Coordinates of C-alpha atoms in Angstrom, one line a residue:
Chain M
M1 CA 27.0 -130.0 80.1
D2 CA 25.9 -128.8 83.5
T3 CA 28.8 -128.8 86.0
S4 CA 27.1 -127.0 88.9
K5 CA 27.4 -128.3 92.4
R6 CA 23.9 -129.7 92.2
A7 CA 24.7 -131.5 89.0
K8 CA 27.8 -133.0 90.7
Q9 CA 25.7 -134.2 93.6
E10 CA 23.2 -135.7 91.2
Y11 CA 26.0 -137.3 89.3
D12 CA 27.4 -138.8 92.5
Q13 CA 24.0 -140.4 93.1
M14 CA 23.9 -141.7 89.5
V15 CA 27.4 -143.2 89.9
K16 CA 26.4 -144.9 93.2
K17 CA 23.4 -146.4 91.6
A18 CA 25.2 -147.5 88.4
S19 CA 28.2 -149.1 90.2
P20 CA 27.6 -152.6 91.4
N21 CA 28.5 -153.3 95.0
S22 CA 31.1 -155.9 95.9
P23 CA 29.4 -159.2 96.7
I24 CA 29.9 -158.6 100.3
F25 CA 28.2 -161.8 101.7
T26 CA 30.2 -164.3 99.6
N27 CA 33.4 -162.2 100.1
C28 CA 32.9 -162.4 103.9
L29 CA 32.2 -166.1 103.7
K30 CA 35.4 -166.7 101.7
A31 CA 37.4 -164.4 104.1
F32 CA 36.0 -166.3 107.1
F33 CA 37.0 -169.7 105.8
S34 CA 40.4 -168.8 104.4
G35 CA 41.4 -166.5 107.3
G36 CA 40.1 -169.1 109.7
L37 CA 42.1 -171.9 108.0
I38 CA 45.3 -169.9 108.1
C39 CA 44.8 -169.2 111.8
G40 CA 43.8 -172.8 112.4
F41 CA 47.0 -173.9 110.7
G42 CA 48.9 -171.5 112.8
Q43 CA 47.3 -173.1 115.9
L44 CA 48.5 -176.5 114.8
L45 CA 52.0 -175.1 114.4
L46 CA 51.7 -173.5 117.8
D47 CA 50.7 -176.7 119.4
Y48 CA 53.6 -178.5 117.7
F49 CA 56.2 -175.8 118.6
S50 CA 54.9 -175.5 122.1
K51 CA 56.0 -179.1 122.8
T52 CA 59.7 -178.1 122.8
N53 CA 59.7 -174.3 123.3
S54 CA 58.4 -171.7 125.7
Q55 CA 55.1 -170.2 124.7
E56 CA 56.6 -167.0 123.5
D57 CA 59.2 -168.7 121.4
A58 CA 56.6 -171.0 120.0
A59 CA 54.5 -168.0 118.9
L60 CA 57.5 -166.4 117.2
L61 CA 58.3 -169.6 115.4
V62 CA 54.7 -169.8 114.1
S63 CA 55.0 -166.2 112.8
V64 CA 58.3 -167.0 111.1
T65 CA 57.0 -170.2 109.5
L66 CA 53.9 -168.5 108.2
I67 CA 55.9 -165.6 106.8
A68 CA 58.3 -168.0 105.1
I69 CA 55.4 -169.9 103.5
S70 CA 53.8 -166.7 102.3
A71 CA 57.1 -165.4 100.9
I72 CA 57.5 -168.5 98.9
L73 CA 53.9 -168.5 97.6
T74 CA 54.3 -164.9 96.7
G75 CA 57.5 -165.6 94.8
F76 CA 55.7 -168.2 92.7
G77 CA 52.9 -165.8 92.0
L78 CA 50.4 -167.9 94.0
Y79 CA 49.6 -165.7 96.9
E80 CA 47.9 -163.1 94.7
K81 CA 45.7 -165.9 93.2
L82 CA 44.6 -166.8 96.7
G83 CA 44.1 -163.1 97.6
K84 CA 41.9 -162.5 94.6
H85 CA 39.3 -164.9 96.1
C86 CA 40.0 -164.7 99.8
G87 CA 40.3 -161.0 100.2
A88 CA 40.7 -160.0 103.8
G89 CA 41.1 -163.7 104.6
T90 CA 44.6 -163.5 103.2
I91 CA 45.3 -159.8 104.0
I92 CA 44.7 -159.8 107.7
P93 CA 46.8 -162.7 108.8
I94 CA 50.6 -162.2 109.2
T95 CA 50.9 -163.9 105.8
G96 CA 49.2 -160.9 104.3
F97 CA 51.8 -158.6 105.9
A98 CA 54.6 -160.8 104.5
N99 CA 53.0 -160.7 101.1
S100 CA 52.9 -156.9 101.3
V101 CA 56.7 -156.9 101.9
V102 CA 57.6 -159.5 99.3
S103 CA 55.5 -158.3 96.4
P104 CA 57.0 -154.8 96.0
A105 CA 60.4 -156.3 96.7
I106 CA 60.0 -158.5 93.6
E107 CA 58.1 -155.9 91.5
F108 CA 60.6 -153.1 91.9
K109 CA 63.7 -155.4 91.5
K110 CA 64.1 -153.9 88.0
E111 CA 65.0 -150.5 89.6
G112 CA 67.9 -152.1 91.3
L113 CA 68.5 -153.9 94.6
I114 CA 69.1 -150.7 96.6
F115 CA 66.4 -148.2 95.4
G116 CA 64.2 -150.9 93.9
T117 CA 63.9 -153.9 96.2
G118 CA 65.5 -152.3 99.2
A119 CA 63.5 -149.1 99.3
K120 CA 60.2 -150.2 97.8
M121 CA 60.0 -153.2 100.1
F122 CA 58.4 -150.9 102.7
I123 CA 55.8 -149.1 100.6
L124 CA 53.1 -151.0 102.3
A125 CA 54.8 -152.5 105.3
G126 CA 56.5 -149.2 106.2
P127 CA 53.3 -147.5 107.4
V128 CA 52.4 -150.6 109.5
I129 CA 55.8 -150.5 111.2
V130 CA 55.7 -146.7 111.7
Y131 CA 52.2 -146.6 113.2
G132 CA 52.7 -149.8 115.1
T133 CA 55.9 -148.5 116.7
F134 CA 54.4 -145.2 117.4
T135 CA 51.3 -146.7 119.0
S136 CA 53.5 -149.0 121.1
M137 CA 55.4 -146.0 122.4
I138 CA 52.2 -144.3 123.5
V139 CA 51.1 -147.5 125.2
G140 CA 54.5 -147.7 126.9
L141 CA 54.3 -144.1 128.0
I142 CA 50.9 -144.4 129.4
Y143 CA 51.8 -147.6 131.1
Y144 CA 54.9 -146.1 132.6
F145 CA 53.0 -143.2 134.2
V146 CA 49.7 -144.7 135.1
G147 CA 49.6 -148.4 134.3
R148 CA 52.1 -149.9 136.8
Chain A
M1 CA 41.2 -180.1 117.9
V2 CA 39.3 -177.7 120.2
S3 CA 42.2 -175.3 120.0
F4 CA 42.1 -175.5 116.2
L5 CA 38.4 -174.7 116.1
K6 CA 38.8 -171.8 118.5
A7 CA 41.6 -170.4 116.4
F8 CA 39.6 -170.9 113.2
L9 CA 36.6 -169.2 114.5
V10 CA 38.2 -166.1 116.0
G11 CA 40.8 -165.7 113.2
G12 CA 38.0 -166.1 110.7
L13 CA 35.9 -163.5 112.4
L14 CA 38.7 -161.0 112.5
C15 CA 39.1 -161.4 108.8
V16 CA 35.4 -160.9 108.2
I17 CA 35.6 -157.6 110.0
G18 CA 38.5 -156.6 107.6
Q19 CA 36.5 -157.8 104.6
I20 CA 33.5 -155.6 105.6
L21 CA 35.9 -152.6 106.0
I22 CA 37.3 -153.2 102.5
D23 CA 34.0 -153.6 100.8
K24 CA 32.1 -150.9 102.6
T25 CA 34.7 -148.2 103.1
K26 CA 36.9 -148.8 100.0
L27 CA 40.0 -148.7 102.3
T28 CA 43.0 -150.2 100.6
S29 CA 44.7 -153.2 102.1
G30 CA 47.6 -151.1 103.2
R31 CA 45.3 -148.9 105.4
I32 CA 43.5 -152.0 106.8
L33 CA 46.9 -153.4 107.9
V34 CA 47.8 -150.1 109.7
I35 CA 44.4 -150.0 111.4
Y36 CA 44.7 -153.6 112.5
V37 CA 48.1 -153.2 114.0
C38 CA 47.2 -150.0 115.9
L39 CA 44.0 -151.5 117.1
G40 CA 45.7 -154.6 118.4
C41 CA 48.3 -152.5 120.1
I42 CA 45.7 -150.3 121.8
L43 CA 43.6 -153.2 122.9
G44 CA 46.7 -154.9 124.1
G45 CA 47.6 -151.8 126.1
F46 CA 44.2 -151.8 127.8
G47 CA 44.6 -155.5 128.6
I48 CA 41.6 -156.5 126.4
Y49 CA 43.5 -158.5 123.9
Q50 CA 45.1 -160.8 126.4
P51 CA 41.9 -162.7 127.2
L52 CA 41.2 -163.1 123.5
K53 CA 44.7 -164.6 123.0
D54 CA 44.3 -166.9 125.9
F55 CA 41.0 -168.2 124.4
A56 CA 41.9 -168.4 120.7
G57 CA 45.7 -168.8 120.6
A58 CA 46.8 -168.5 117.0
G59 CA 43.4 -167.2 116.1
A60 CA 44.3 -164.0 117.9
T61 CA 48.1 -163.9 117.3
V62 CA 48.2 -164.7 113.6
P63 CA 46.0 -161.8 112.4
L64 CA 47.8 -158.5 112.3
T65 CA 46.0 -157.4 115.5
G66 CA 48.2 -160.0 117.1
F67 CA 51.3 -158.2 115.9
G68 CA 50.0 -155.0 117.4
Y69 CA 49.3 -156.9 120.6
R70 CA 52.8 -158.2 120.7
L71 CA 54.1 -154.6 120.4
A72 CA 52.0 -153.5 123.4
D73 CA 52.8 -156.6 125.4
G74 CA 56.5 -156.1 124.6
V75 CA 56.7 -152.5 125.6
M76 CA 54.9 -153.0 128.9
K77 CA 57.1 -155.9 129.9
E78 CA 60.2 -153.9 129.0
V79 CA 58.9 -150.9 131.0
D80 CA 58.6 -153.3 133.9
S81 CA 62.1 -154.6 133.6
S82 CA 64.1 -151.5 132.5
G83 CA 61.9 -148.5 133.3
V84 CA 61.6 -145.5 131.1
L85 CA 64.0 -146.8 128.4
G86 CA 61.6 -149.7 127.9
I87 CA 59.2 -147.2 126.2
F88 CA 61.7 -146.9 123.4
T89 CA 63.0 -150.5 123.2
G90 CA 60.1 -152.7 124.1
G91 CA 57.9 -152.5 120.9
M92 CA 60.7 -153.0 118.4
K93 CA 62.2 -155.8 120.4
A94 CA 59.0 -157.6 120.4
A95 CA 58.5 -157.0 116.7
A96 CA 62.1 -157.9 115.8
G97 CA 61.5 -161.5 115.0
G98 CA 58.5 -161.0 112.6
V99 CA 60.0 -157.9 110.9
T100 CA 63.4 -159.5 110.4
A101 CA 61.8 -162.7 109.0
A102 CA 59.6 -160.7 106.6
V103 CA 62.6 -158.5 105.4
V104 CA 65.0 -161.4 105.0
F105 CA 62.6 -163.7 103.2
A106 CA 61.4 -160.8 101.0
F107 CA 65.0 -160.1 100.0
L108 CA 65.8 -163.7 99.3
V109 CA 62.7 -164.3 97.3
A110 CA 63.2 -161.1 95.3
L111 CA 66.7 -162.3 94.4
V112 CA 65.3 -165.3 92.6
A113 CA 61.7 -164.5 91.6
N114 CA 60.6 -162.2 88.8
P115 CA 57.3 -160.3 88.5
K116 CA 54.6 -162.3 86.9
E117 CA 51.7 -161.3 84.9
K118 CA 48.3 -161.9 86.5
Chain V
M1 CA 37.5 -118.2 64.7
G2 CA 39.4 -120.2 62.2
V3 CA 37.9 -120.7 58.8
K4 CA 37.7 -124.5 59.4
K5 CA 36.0 -124.2 62.8
I6 CA 32.3 -125.0 62.9
G7 CA 30.7 -124.2 66.2
K8 CA 32.3 -124.2 69.6
Q9 CA 34.5 -127.2 69.7
T10 CA 34.4 -128.8 66.3
V11 CA 36.6 -128.3 63.2
R12 CA 35.8 -129.5 59.7
L13 CA 38.9 -130.5 57.7
S14 CA 38.8 -129.0 54.2
E15 CA 39.9 -132.0 52.3
G16 CA 39.4 -134.8 54.8
V17 CA 42.4 -136.9 55.9
R18 CA 42.6 -140.5 54.8
I19 CA 43.5 -143.4 57.2
L20 CA 45.9 -145.3 54.9
A21 CA 46.5 -148.2 57.2
A22 CA 45.9 -149.4 60.8
A23 CA 47.8 -152.0 62.8
S24 CA 47.4 -153.5 66.2
T25 CA 49.7 -155.6 68.3
V26 CA 48.4 -157.0 71.6
S27 CA 49.3 -159.5 74.3
K28 CA 47.8 -162.9 75.1
K29 CA 44.8 -161.9 77.1
E30 CA 43.5 -159.5 74.4
G31 CA 44.2 -162.3 71.9
E32 CA 41.9 -164.6 73.8
G33 CA 39.1 -162.0 73.8
P34 CA 36.3 -161.6 71.3
L35 CA 38.4 -159.5 68.9
G36 CA 41.3 -162.1 69.0
K37 CA 41.2 -163.0 65.4
Y38 CA 41.3 -159.4 64.1
F39 CA 44.6 -158.3 65.7
D40 CA 47.6 -158.1 63.4
K41 CA 50.0 -159.6 65.9
I42 CA 49.5 -161.4 69.3
V43 CA 52.5 -161.7 71.5
E44 CA 52.1 -164.6 73.9
D45 CA 54.6 -163.4 76.4
S46 CA 53.7 -159.9 77.6
T47 CA 57.4 -159.2 78.5
F48 CA 58.0 -159.5 74.7
G49 CA 61.4 -161.0 75.6
E50 CA 62.5 -157.7 77.3
K51 CA 63.9 -157.2 80.7
S52 CA 61.1 -155.1 82.1
W53 CA 57.4 -154.2 81.5
E54 CA 58.4 -150.7 80.5
L55 CA 60.8 -152.0 77.8
A56 CA 58.2 -154.5 76.7
E57 CA 55.8 -151.7 76.1
S58 CA 58.4 -149.8 74.0
R59 CA 58.8 -152.9 71.9
F60 CA 55.1 -153.2 71.3
I61 CA 55.2 -149.6 70.1
R62 CA 58.3 -150.1 67.9
E63 CA 57.2 -153.3 66.2
N64 CA 53.6 -152.1 65.7
M65 CA 54.7 -148.8 64.2
E66 CA 57.0 -150.6 61.8
L67 CA 54.1 -152.9 60.9
V68 CA 51.6 -150.2 60.2
V69 CA 54.0 -148.3 57.9
Q70 CA 54.7 -151.5 56.0
K71 CA 50.9 -152.1 55.7
A72 CA 50.5 -148.7 54.2
G73 CA 53.1 -149.6 51.6
L74 CA 55.4 -146.8 52.7
K75 CA 58.7 -146.4 54.3
M76 CA 59.4 -144.9 57.8
N77 CA 61.2 -142.0 56.1
D78 CA 57.9 -141.1 54.3
M79 CA 56.4 -140.1 57.7
D80 CA 56.7 -136.4 58.2
Y81 CA 55.6 -136.5 61.9
L82 CA 55.1 -139.1 64.5
L83 CA 52.6 -138.5 67.3
C84 CA 52.0 -140.9 70.1
G85 CA 51.8 -141.4 73.8
D86 CA 51.4 -143.9 76.7
L87 CA 50.7 -144.0 80.4
L88 CA 54.1 -144.4 81.9
N89 CA 55.6 -141.5 83.7
Q90 CA 56.8 -138.8 81.3
C91 CA 55.8 -141.0 78.4
T92 CA 59.0 -143.0 78.4
A93 CA 57.5 -146.1 76.7
S94 CA 57.0 -144.0 73.6
T95 CA 60.4 -142.3 73.9
F96 CA 62.4 -145.5 73.9
G97 CA 60.0 -147.2 71.5
I98 CA 60.3 -144.7 68.6
M99 CA 63.7 -143.2 69.3
D100 CA 65.4 -145.2 66.5
F101 CA 63.0 -144.1 63.8
Q102 CA 64.5 -140.6 63.8
I103 CA 61.3 -138.9 62.7
P104 CA 60.1 -135.5 64.0
F105 CA 58.1 -136.4 67.1
F106 CA 55.4 -134.9 69.2
G107 CA 55.0 -136.8 72.5
L108 CA 51.4 -136.7 73.7
Y109 CA 49.7 -137.3 77.0
G110 CA 46.0 -137.6 77.1
A111 CA 45.8 -140.5 79.4
C112 CA 43.6 -143.2 77.8
S113 CA 42.3 -140.7 75.3
T114 CA 45.7 -140.5 73.6
M115 CA 44.6 -142.3 70.4
G116 CA 42.0 -139.6 69.9
E117 CA 44.4 -136.9 70.6
S118 CA 47.0 -138.2 68.2
M119 CA 44.5 -138.9 65.4
C120 CA 43.1 -135.3 65.8
L121 CA 46.5 -133.6 65.7
G122 CA 47.9 -135.9 63.1
A123 CA 44.9 -135.1 60.8
M124 CA 45.2 -131.4 61.5
L125 CA 48.9 -131.4 60.6
I126 CA 48.0 -132.9 57.2
D127 CA 44.9 -130.7 56.6
G128 CA 46.9 -127.6 57.6
G129 CA 49.4 -128.4 54.9
F130 CA 52.3 -129.2 57.2
A131 CA 52.7 -132.9 56.3
N132 CA 51.9 -135.5 53.7
H133 CA 51.9 -138.4 56.0
T134 CA 51.7 -138.7 59.8
L135 CA 52.1 -141.8 61.9
V136 CA 49.9 -141.7 65.0
G137 CA 49.3 -144.2 67.8
A138 CA 48.9 -145.0 71.5
S139 CA 50.0 -147.8 73.8
S140 CA 49.6 -149.2 77.3
H141 CA 50.8 -152.2 79.3
F142 CA 48.7 -153.9 82.0
C143 CA 51.7 -154.8 84.2
G144 CA 53.4 -151.4 83.8
A145 CA 50.2 -149.6 84.6
E146 CA 49.5 -151.7 87.6
K147 CA 53.0 -151.2 88.9
Q148 CA 52.8 -147.5 88.5
F149 CA 49.3 -146.7 89.4
R150 CA 48.0 -149.4 91.6
A151 CA 49.9 -152.2 93.4
P152 CA 52.7 -154.7 92.8
L153 CA 51.3 -157.6 90.6
S154 CA 51.9 -160.2 93.3
L155 CA 50.1 -158.3 96.0
G156 CA 47.0 -160.4 97.0
N157 CA 44.3 -157.8 96.8
Q158 CA 40.8 -157.8 95.3
R159 CA 39.6 -155.7 92.4
P160 CA 36.2 -154.3 92.9
P161 CA 33.4 -154.9 90.3
S162 CA 33.8 -151.3 88.9
A163 CA 37.5 -151.8 88.1
T164 CA 38.7 -152.1 84.6
W165 CA 41.6 -154.0 83.0
T166 CA 44.4 -152.2 81.2
V167 CA 44.9 -153.4 77.7
T168 CA 48.4 -154.5 76.8
G169 CA 49.4 -153.5 73.3
D170 CA 49.8 -150.7 70.7
G171 CA 47.5 -149.4 68.0
A172 CA 48.7 -147.1 65.3
V173 CA 47.5 -145.6 62.0
V174 CA 49.1 -143.9 59.1
L175 CA 47.3 -140.8 57.9
G176 CA 47.7 -139.3 54.4
K177 CA 45.9 -137.2 51.8
K178 CA 44.7 -139.4 49.0
G179 CA 43.2 -142.7 48.1
N180 CA 40.0 -144.6 48.7
F181 CA 40.4 -145.0 52.4
P182 CA 38.3 -144.2 55.5
C183 CA 38.4 -140.5 55.9
I184 CA 38.6 -138.2 59.0
T185 CA 36.3 -135.3 58.3
E186 CA 35.6 -133.6 61.5
I187 CA 37.2 -133.3 65.0
T188 CA 35.6 -132.3 68.2
T189 CA 38.2 -131.5 70.8
G190 CA 37.1 -132.2 74.4
K191 CA 37.4 -130.1 77.5
I192 CA 38.5 -131.3 80.9
M193 CA 35.5 -132.3 82.9
D194 CA 35.5 -132.8 86.6
M195 CA 32.3 -134.1 88.2
G196 CA 33.8 -134.9 91.5
V197 CA 34.7 -138.6 91.1
T198 CA 37.5 -139.6 93.4
D199 CA 37.3 -143.4 93.2
A200 CA 40.4 -144.6 91.2
N201 CA 38.7 -148.0 90.9
N202 CA 35.8 -146.5 89.0
M203 CA 37.4 -144.8 85.9
G204 CA 34.3 -145.3 83.8
A205 CA 32.4 -142.9 86.1
A206 CA 35.3 -140.4 86.1
M207 CA 35.4 -140.3 82.3
A208 CA 31.7 -140.5 81.3
P209 CA 31.0 -136.8 81.7
A210 CA 33.9 -135.9 79.3
A211 CA 32.5 -138.3 76.7
V212 CA 29.0 -136.7 77.2
D213 CA 30.5 -133.2 76.7
V214 CA 32.1 -134.2 73.4
L215 CA 28.9 -135.9 72.2
I216 CA 26.7 -132.9 73.0
N217 CA 29.2 -130.5 71.4
N218 CA 29.6 -132.6 68.4
F219 CA 25.8 -132.8 67.9
Q220 CA 25.4 -129.1 68.5
D221 CA 28.2 -128.0 66.2
T222 CA 27.3 -130.3 63.4
G223 CA 23.5 -130.3 63.8
R224 CA 23.5 -134.1 63.9
K225 CA 21.9 -136.5 66.3
P226 CA 23.1 -139.8 67.6
Q227 CA 21.2 -141.7 64.9
D228 CA 23.1 -139.9 62.1
Y229 CA 26.1 -142.1 62.8
D230 CA 26.3 -145.8 62.2
V231 CA 28.6 -146.3 65.1
I232 CA 29.5 -144.2 68.1
A233 CA 32.3 -145.7 70.1
T234 CA 33.8 -144.4 73.3
G235 CA 37.3 -145.4 74.5
D236 CA 37.3 -147.3 77.7
L237 CA 34.3 -146.4 79.8
G238 CA 33.4 -150.0 80.4
E239 CA 29.9 -151.2 81.3
I240 CA 29.4 -148.8 84.1
G241 CA 30.7 -145.7 82.2
R242 CA 28.6 -146.6 79.1
G243 CA 25.5 -146.9 81.2
L244 CA 26.2 -143.5 82.8
V245 CA 26.7 -141.9 79.4
V246 CA 23.3 -143.2 78.2
D247 CA 21.7 -141.8 81.4
L248 CA 23.4 -138.4 81.1
M249 CA 22.5 -138.1 77.5
K250 CA 18.9 -138.9 78.2
K251 CA 18.9 -135.9 80.6
E252 CA 20.2 -133.8 77.8
G253 CA 17.5 -135.0 75.4
F254 CA 19.4 -137.5 73.3
T255 CA 18.7 -141.2 72.9
M256 CA 21.8 -143.3 72.8
D257 CA 20.8 -146.6 71.2
G258 CA 22.5 -149.8 70.2
R259 CA 24.8 -147.9 67.8
F260 CA 26.6 -146.6 70.9
T261 CA 29.3 -149.0 72.1
D262 CA 32.5 -148.8 74.0
C263 CA 35.9 -150.2 73.1
G264 CA 36.4 -151.4 76.6
I265 CA 33.2 -153.6 76.3
E266 CA 34.2 -154.9 72.9
I267 CA 37.7 -156.0 73.6
F268 CA 37.1 -158.4 76.5
D269 CA 34.5 -161.0 77.4
K270 CA 33.7 -159.9 80.9
N271 CA 32.0 -163.2 81.8
T272 CA 35.0 -165.4 80.9
Q273 CA 38.0 -163.1 81.2
D274 CA 37.4 -161.7 84.7
T275 CA 37.9 -158.1 83.5
H276 CA 35.0 -156.7 85.6
S277 CA 33.7 -153.4 84.0
G278 CA 35.8 -153.8 80.8
G279 CA 39.1 -152.9 79.2
S280 CA 41.0 -149.6 79.7
G281 CA 44.3 -147.9 78.9
C282 CA 45.5 -146.0 75.9
A283 CA 45.7 -149.3 73.9
C284 CA 42.1 -150.1 74.6
S285 CA 40.6 -147.7 72.1
A286 CA 43.7 -147.8 69.9
V287 CA 43.7 -151.5 69.2
T288 CA 40.0 -151.8 69.1
F289 CA 39.8 -149.1 66.5
C290 CA 42.6 -150.6 64.4
A291 CA 41.4 -154.2 64.6
H292 CA 37.6 -153.9 64.9
F293 CA 36.4 -150.7 63.4
Y294 CA 38.9 -149.8 60.7
P295 CA 38.3 -153.0 58.6
R296 CA 34.6 -152.3 58.7
L297 CA 35.1 -148.7 57.7
M298 CA 37.3 -149.9 54.9
S299 CA 34.7 -152.4 53.6
G300 CA 32.0 -149.8 53.8
E301 CA 30.0 -151.7 56.4
I302 CA 30.3 -148.7 58.6
G303 CA 29.3 -145.6 56.7
S304 CA 30.2 -143.1 59.4
M305 CA 31.4 -143.3 62.9
L306 CA 32.1 -141.0 65.8
F307 CA 35.1 -142.3 67.7
I308 CA 35.6 -140.9 71.2
P309 CA 38.7 -142.1 73.1
T310 CA 38.3 -141.2 76.8
G311 CA 41.0 -140.5 79.4
A312 CA 41.1 -140.1 83.2
L313 CA 43.6 -137.4 84.2
L314 CA 45.1 -138.6 87.4
S315 CA 48.5 -139.4 88.8
T316 CA 49.4 -141.3 92.0
T317 CA 50.4 -138.0 93.5
S318 CA 47.2 -136.2 92.6
S319 CA 45.2 -139.1 93.8
Q320 CA 47.1 -139.4 97.1
Q321 CA 46.7 -135.7 97.7
G322 CA 42.9 -136.2 97.4
Q323 CA 42.3 -134.5 94.1
N324 CA 39.3 -135.4 92.0
I325 CA 39.8 -137.5 88.9
P326 CA 38.9 -135.2 85.9
G327 CA 38.2 -136.8 82.5
I328 CA 39.0 -135.8 78.9
A329 CA 37.7 -137.1 75.6
H330 CA 38.3 -136.3 71.9
G331 CA 35.8 -137.0 69.1
V332 CA 36.9 -138.0 65.7
V333 CA 34.3 -138.2 62.9
I334 CA 35.4 -140.9 60.3
E335 CA 33.5 -141.7 57.1
G336 CA 33.8 -145.2 55.7
C337 CA 34.7 -146.0 52.1
G338 CA 31.1 -146.5 51.0
E339 CA 29.7 -143.0 51.4
K340 CA 32.6 -140.7 50.4
E341 CA 31.0 -139.3 47.2
D342 CA 28.5 -137.2 49.3
K343 CA 31.1 -134.8 50.5

């Protein structure tokens, strides 16, 4: 079989043609409604918590509540069922972040609580924290010298 | 009710952008989350995210860009109050609640739950 | 060139090696598929009562190997060699599955082509006069494979349409010298083929060129054409990979018709089982051969078949370092019971 560079390029085209695209329109529609609903639910919580707390505390309480709900759903194996249909709608909200922490924590439990759950908990969330922290430092640095 | 609709609309749209990224660029969910946090942090630093948050409330804070925004907001406030050290402490301080909640709940759930087949 | 070698990549066994028995043990999802009623054993709980997915896979291997030896009317001690492999790191599922048998063992890694690799080598051992009986097989486990190669099971992500579904189970056959059984006559060993595919969610595309290479070489070396076989079955290319093979073969001047199927397409119903492009994993070709093709070879319904398990050679490390995903495939020519007098 021809394995020249040209044949590889041709094959790449064949593969692209043969592989069906994700149904992007329906996926987006589902992501919009599911993601929107999670955020809307967050807003209801925010309105509720704002009655008795400062705005900042209320926002934190919303996050903690959503994270807790997501963790429980993940524990029962329900969040992945939602995720299968909702896609980004359940990845982008903070519940998706919680799911990415909880799911490896459960999956790698068999390798022990230290090197399994403890270490693998961060395989997906670790990068988020690393790059989030790093970016925040840069923002802080710029703000310190030019922003104020 | 208006605040619910605003949150629904903005939060939904932020998710749609993520969905397009997933389907068009084959980025995995882990990379999308990183991109969203960094983007939220940068937009927060430029003061662009604040108006979105004022408009949409939870629609802007619940998506992971909101987490990034909170990091930026925290670091800037900390720089205001404690100077250069705030660059180091501000981000993590602002993220502390969310990260701690995620870690603690993950650990507790992992203690009782077992992996399930799809 | 060895005396049994015909052409570039094919060997013809002097006596032919008989497949004395075949057995398949699968999990619930495979049992619900189109081949459900043909499997020897269906285990409802894919943990198989074990503590982890990895131990469960070992148990699939152990029980299925015991079953196939029993079906052949032999004892485990009659086996001169055991050859098998799986997808877990360093093939530990096989190690812990077959350890207690205490039989000389060659552990194999051919990714999802392992069933082909083990059948080829097992047959060669017998034809070379090194063994009277060999026990060969391959296994995989959906949950173990997801955990190792992709993402934790409870992570809420979407599988793209080109993705395949790893088959949970073990397929094994006992090879021997004599009797009126389906007969391995020729072996076409594949080369590693890299056509530049990097998408780990499109394994069919990564493996199709390797299958094509085996097909072309088999036809060249034996002088046959696709229509000389009653069935040509690749391992786990799925719908997309099968289509690519048909297209690539057309370019090479061969027409692949309805005789050409893929185990990954046979094992699941993609409309009702949500498996997208099809089944995959070592067990895909292994259990499909044992449950679907072997009985038909045995009855003479299939006169001759070319069985080509296919594998994608990647690890999480190679993938994260940006390497391509090369493919491998091995061709096994098997003659059914009906036409043996010709040889």
